[in-house]
Coordinates of C-alpha atoms in Angstrom, one line a residue:
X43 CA 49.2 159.8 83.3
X44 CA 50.2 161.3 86.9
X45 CA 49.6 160.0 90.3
X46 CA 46.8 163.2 90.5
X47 CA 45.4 161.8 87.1
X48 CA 45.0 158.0 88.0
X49 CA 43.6 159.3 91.5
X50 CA 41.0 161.6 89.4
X51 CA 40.3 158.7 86.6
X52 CA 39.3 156.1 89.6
X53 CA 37.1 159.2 91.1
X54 CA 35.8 159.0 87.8
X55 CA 34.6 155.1 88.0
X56 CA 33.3 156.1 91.7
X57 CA 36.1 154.8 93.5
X58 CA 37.9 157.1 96.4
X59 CA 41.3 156.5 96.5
X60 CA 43.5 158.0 98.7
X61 CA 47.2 159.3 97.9
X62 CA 48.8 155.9 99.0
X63 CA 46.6 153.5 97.4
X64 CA 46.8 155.8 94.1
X65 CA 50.8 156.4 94.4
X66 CA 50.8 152.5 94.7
X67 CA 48.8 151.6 91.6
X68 CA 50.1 154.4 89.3
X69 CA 54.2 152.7 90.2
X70 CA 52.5 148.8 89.8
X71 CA 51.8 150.4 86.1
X72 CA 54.8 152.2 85.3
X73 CA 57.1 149.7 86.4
X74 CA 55.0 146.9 84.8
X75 CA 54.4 145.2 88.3
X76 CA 51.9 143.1 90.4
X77 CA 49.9 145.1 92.7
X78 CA 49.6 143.2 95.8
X79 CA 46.7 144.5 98.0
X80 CA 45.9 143.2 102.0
X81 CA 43.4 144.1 104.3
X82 CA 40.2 143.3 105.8
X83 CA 36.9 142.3 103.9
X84 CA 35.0 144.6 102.4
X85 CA 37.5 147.4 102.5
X86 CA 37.3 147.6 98.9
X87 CA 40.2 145.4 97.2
X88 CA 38.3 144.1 94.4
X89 CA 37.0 147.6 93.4
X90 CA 40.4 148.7 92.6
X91 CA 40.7 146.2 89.6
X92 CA 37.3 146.8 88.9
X93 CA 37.7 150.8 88.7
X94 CA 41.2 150.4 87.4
X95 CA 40.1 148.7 83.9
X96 CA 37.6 151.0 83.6
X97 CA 39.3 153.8 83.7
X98 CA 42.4 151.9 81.6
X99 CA 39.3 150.8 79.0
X100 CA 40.9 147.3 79.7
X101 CA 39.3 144.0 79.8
X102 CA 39.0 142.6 83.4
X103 CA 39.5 139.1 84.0
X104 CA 38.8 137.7 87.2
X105 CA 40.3 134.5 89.1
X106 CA 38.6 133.5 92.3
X107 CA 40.8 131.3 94.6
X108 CA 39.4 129.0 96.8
X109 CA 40.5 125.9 98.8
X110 CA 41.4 123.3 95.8
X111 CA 42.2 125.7 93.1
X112 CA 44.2 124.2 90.7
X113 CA 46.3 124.1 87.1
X114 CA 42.8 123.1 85.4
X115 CA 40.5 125.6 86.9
X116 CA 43.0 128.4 86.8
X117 CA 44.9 128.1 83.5
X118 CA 43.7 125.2 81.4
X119 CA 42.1 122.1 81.2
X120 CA 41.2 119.9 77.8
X121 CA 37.6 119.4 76.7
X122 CA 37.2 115.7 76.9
X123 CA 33.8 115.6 75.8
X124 CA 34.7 117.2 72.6
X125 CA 38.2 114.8 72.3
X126 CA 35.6 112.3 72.5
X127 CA 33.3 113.3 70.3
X128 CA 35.8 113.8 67.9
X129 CA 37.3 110.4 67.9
X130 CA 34.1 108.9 67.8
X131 CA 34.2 110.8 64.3
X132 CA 37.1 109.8 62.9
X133 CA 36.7 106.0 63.8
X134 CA 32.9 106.5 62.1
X135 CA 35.4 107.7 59.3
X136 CA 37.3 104.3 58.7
X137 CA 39.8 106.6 58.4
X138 CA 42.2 107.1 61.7
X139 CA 46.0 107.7 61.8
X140 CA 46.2 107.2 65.0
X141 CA 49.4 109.8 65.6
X142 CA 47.7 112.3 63.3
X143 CA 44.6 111.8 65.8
X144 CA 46.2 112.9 68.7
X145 CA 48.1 115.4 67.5
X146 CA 44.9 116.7 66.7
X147 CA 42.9 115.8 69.9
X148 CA 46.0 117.8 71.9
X149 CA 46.0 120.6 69.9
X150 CA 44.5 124.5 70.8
X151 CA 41.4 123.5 69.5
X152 CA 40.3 121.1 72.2
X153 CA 41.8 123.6 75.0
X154 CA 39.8 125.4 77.5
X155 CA 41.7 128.3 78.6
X156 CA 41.0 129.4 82.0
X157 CA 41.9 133.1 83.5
X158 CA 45.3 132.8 83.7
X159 CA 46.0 131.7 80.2
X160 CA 43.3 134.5 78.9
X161 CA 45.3 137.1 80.6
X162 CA 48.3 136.3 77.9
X163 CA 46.6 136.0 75.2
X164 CA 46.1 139.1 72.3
X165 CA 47.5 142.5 72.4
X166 CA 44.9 144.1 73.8
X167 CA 45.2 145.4 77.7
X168 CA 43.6 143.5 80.7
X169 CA 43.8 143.4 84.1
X170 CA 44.2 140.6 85.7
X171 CA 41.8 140.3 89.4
X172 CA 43.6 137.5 91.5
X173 CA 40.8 137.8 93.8
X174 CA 41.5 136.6 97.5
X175 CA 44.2 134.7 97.0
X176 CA 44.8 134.0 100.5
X177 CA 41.4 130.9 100.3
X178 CA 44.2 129.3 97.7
X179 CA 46.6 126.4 98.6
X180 CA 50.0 127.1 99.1
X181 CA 51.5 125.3 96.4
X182 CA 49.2 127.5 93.8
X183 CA 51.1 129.8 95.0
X184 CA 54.4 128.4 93.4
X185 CA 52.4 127.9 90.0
X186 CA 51.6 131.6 90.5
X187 CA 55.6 132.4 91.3
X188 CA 56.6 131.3 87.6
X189 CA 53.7 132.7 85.7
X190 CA 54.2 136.1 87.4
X191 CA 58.2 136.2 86.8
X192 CA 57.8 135.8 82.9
X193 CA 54.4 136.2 82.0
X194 CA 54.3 133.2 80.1
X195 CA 52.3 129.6 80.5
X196 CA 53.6 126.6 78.8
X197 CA 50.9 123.6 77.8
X198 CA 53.0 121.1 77.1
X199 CA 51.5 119.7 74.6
X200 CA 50.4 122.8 72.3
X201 CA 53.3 125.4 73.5
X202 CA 54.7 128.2 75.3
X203 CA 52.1 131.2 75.9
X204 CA 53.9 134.7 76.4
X205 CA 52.3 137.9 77.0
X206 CA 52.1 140.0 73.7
X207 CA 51.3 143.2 76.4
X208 CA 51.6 142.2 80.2
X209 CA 48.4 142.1 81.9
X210 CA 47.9 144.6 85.0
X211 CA 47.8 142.5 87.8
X212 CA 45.8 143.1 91.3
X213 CA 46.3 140.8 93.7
X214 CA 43.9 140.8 97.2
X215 CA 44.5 138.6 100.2
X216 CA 41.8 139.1 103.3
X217 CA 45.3 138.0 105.6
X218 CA 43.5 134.6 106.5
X219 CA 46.7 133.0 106.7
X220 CA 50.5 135.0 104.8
X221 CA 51.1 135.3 101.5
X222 CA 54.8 133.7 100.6
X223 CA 57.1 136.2 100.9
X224 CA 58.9 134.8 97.8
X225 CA 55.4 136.1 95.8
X226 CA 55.2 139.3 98.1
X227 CA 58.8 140.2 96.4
X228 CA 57.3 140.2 93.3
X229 CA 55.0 142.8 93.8
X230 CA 54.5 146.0 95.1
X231 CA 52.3 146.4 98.4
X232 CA 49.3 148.4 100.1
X233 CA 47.5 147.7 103.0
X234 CA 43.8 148.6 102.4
X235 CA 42.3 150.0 106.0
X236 CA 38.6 150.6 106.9
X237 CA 38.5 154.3 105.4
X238 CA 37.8 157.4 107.3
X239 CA 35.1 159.5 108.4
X240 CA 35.6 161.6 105.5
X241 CA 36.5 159.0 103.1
X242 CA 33.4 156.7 103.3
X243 CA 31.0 159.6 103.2
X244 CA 32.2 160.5 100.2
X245 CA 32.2 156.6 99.3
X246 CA 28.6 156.9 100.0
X247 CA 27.5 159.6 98.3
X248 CA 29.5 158.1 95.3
X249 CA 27.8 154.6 95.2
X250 CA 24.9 155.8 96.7
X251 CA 23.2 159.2 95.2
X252 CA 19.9 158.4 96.2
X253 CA 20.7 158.7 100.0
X254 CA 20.5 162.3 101.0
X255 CA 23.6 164.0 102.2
X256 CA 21.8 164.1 105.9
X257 CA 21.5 160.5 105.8
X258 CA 24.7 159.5 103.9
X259 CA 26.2 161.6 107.0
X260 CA 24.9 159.5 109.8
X261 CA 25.3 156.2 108.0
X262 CA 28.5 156.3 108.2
X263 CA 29.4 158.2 111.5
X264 CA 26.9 155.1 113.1
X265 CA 29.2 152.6 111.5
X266 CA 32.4 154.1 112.3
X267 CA 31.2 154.2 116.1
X268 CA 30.0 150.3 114.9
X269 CA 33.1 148.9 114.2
X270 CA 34.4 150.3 117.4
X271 CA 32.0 147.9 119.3
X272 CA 33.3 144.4 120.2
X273 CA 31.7 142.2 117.5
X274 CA 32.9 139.0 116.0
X275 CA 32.7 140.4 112.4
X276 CA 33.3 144.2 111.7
X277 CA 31.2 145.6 109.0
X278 CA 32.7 147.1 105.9
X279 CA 32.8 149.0 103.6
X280 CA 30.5 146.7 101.5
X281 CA 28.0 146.3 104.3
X282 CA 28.2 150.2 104.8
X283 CA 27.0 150.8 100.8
X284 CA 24.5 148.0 101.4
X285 CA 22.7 149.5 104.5
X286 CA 22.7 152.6 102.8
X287 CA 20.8 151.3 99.6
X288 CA 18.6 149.3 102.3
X289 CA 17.9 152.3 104.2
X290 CA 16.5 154.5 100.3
X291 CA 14.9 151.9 99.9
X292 CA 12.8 152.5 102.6
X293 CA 12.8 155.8 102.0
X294 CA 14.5 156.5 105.3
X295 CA 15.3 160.6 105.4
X296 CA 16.7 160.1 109.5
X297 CA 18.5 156.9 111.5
X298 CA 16.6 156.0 114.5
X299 CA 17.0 153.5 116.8
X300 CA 14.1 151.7 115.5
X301 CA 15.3 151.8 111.9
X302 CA 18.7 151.0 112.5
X303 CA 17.6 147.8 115.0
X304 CA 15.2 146.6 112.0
X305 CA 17.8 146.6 109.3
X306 CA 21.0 145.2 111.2
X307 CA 21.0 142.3 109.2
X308 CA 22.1 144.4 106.5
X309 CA 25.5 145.2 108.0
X310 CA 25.8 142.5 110.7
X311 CA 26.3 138.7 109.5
X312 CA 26.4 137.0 112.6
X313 CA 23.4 136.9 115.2
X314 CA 25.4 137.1 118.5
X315 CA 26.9 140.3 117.2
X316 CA 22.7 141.3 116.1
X317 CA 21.6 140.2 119.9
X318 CA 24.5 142.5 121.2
X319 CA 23.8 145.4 119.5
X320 CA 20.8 145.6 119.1
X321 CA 18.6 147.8 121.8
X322 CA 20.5 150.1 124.2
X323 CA 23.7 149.5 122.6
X324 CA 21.9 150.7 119.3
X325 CA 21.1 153.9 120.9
X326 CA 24.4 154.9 122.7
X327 CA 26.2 154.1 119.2
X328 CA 23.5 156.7 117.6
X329 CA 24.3 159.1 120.3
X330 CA 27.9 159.3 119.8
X331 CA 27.2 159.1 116.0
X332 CA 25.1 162.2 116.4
X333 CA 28.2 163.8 118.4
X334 CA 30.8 163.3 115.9
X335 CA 28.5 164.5 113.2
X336 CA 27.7 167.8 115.4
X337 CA 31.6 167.5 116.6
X338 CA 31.9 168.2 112.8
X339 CA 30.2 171.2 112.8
X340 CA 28.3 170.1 109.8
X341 CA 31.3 169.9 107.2
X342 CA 30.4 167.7 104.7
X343 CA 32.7 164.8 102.9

């Protein structure tokens, strides 16, 4: 597959890529590498893997981070209610060799294997989401250093796991605080920035073929002109799809001011940044929205 193929294939799954993100994926697959992606929420980080096993036909497994992640949540953690179960059993039994026992209560039988180990396991391709790994600790990070070097897992008491086929591996990070550089090395990197006029139209008319081209059109020239305001959270490319879907649903052909001051909610998550927009700012962004679409002279994305 060539850079113009993988580009077309994620088109396909109704996800615009541009040359860089593309070029950047299609050398994290040939040189079997982590694909280490930064840049604001809602750009569209997670949509990548998403698209990506689609158009691989590869199983996607997903590992949220948060604040506490840890060994048992992300890789593997025993079933104690079954252990206990179990050796309520045997001792019903009259029958327990107490070395055989937990031999038996240790082994793969009794493990839960969480996303990390999954991603190892068969022959059969996956892509692995590491989904904002920035909310993680710093030490999972470390855990993450080993697993990604040699694509193996080790449960001490079962075994090593190694990867019959690598997973694909996409790795996001919203920049809430940096990534060790000793993981960054590992992987291969793209910055993910709010897309372009051009861009999210055709984003828009992809995710969202009930909006007419007209109003697909202004959508996103408001929200470009949006995210130039000065607001404490700048809607993206998430809250641009979900405005749009908002606004069909209302079976809105036109933005007015009216419309757009009913449904801010849609895009805008905080209500200082509501109050300020909302009313005269609201129609000076739709003015210069309206400009840059005439500006345009009515090319379409």
């Amino acid at each position: 597959m060539s850079v113009d193929a993988l580009q077309e294939a994620l088109r396909g799954e109704m996800y615009v890529a541009d040359r860089g993100l593309a070029m950047s994926v299609y050398l994290a697959l040939q040189l079997g590498r982590p694909l280490f992606l930064e840049g604001e929420a809602g750009v569209g980080k997670t949509e990548v893997a998403r698209a990506l096993s689609s158009a691989l036909n590869a199983r996607l497994i997903r590992l949220q981070c948060y604040e506490g992640l840890d060994v048992s949540q992300a890789v593997y953690e025993w079933n104690y209610s079954r252990q206990l179960l179990h050796l309520r059993l045997l001792e019903a039994s009259g029958d327990v060799d107490r070395q055989a026992a937990e031999r038996e209560l240790f082994s793969e039988e009794f493990l839960i294997k969480r996303p990390l180990l999954q991603s190892l396991e068969g022959g059969d391709r996956k892509v692995l989401l590491i989904d904002e790994l920035d909310r993680a600790d710093e030490e999972f990070e470390g855990y993450l250093l080993e697993m990604l070097s040699d694509f193996q897992i080790t449960v001490p008491e079962v075994g090593t796991y190694t990867a019959e086929t690598r997973p694909v591996v996409v790795i996001t990070s919203n920049r809430t605080r940096e990534i060790h550089d000793a993981l960054k090395r590992r992987c291969l990197y793209y910055w993910i920035d709010y897309p372009d006029l051009d861009k999210e139209t055709q984003i828009v008319r992809s995710k969202a073929p009930g909006a007419s081209q007209r109003l697909a059109g202004q959508v996103t020239a408001f929200v470009q002109e949006l995210r130039g305001a000065e607001l404490y959270k700048v809607p993206g490319v998430a809250e641009t799809l979900d405005w749009t879907a908002a606004l069909v649903s209302l079976n809105t052909e036109a933005l007015t001011p009216e419309v757009i001051d009913e449904t801010l909610g849609v895009m805008l998550k905080y209500r200082e940044d509501v109050q300020n927009v909302r009313g005269e700012q609201t129609r000076a962004l739709l003015a210069r929205a309206q400009n840059r679409g005439a500006g345009r002279g009515g090319r379409r994305g």
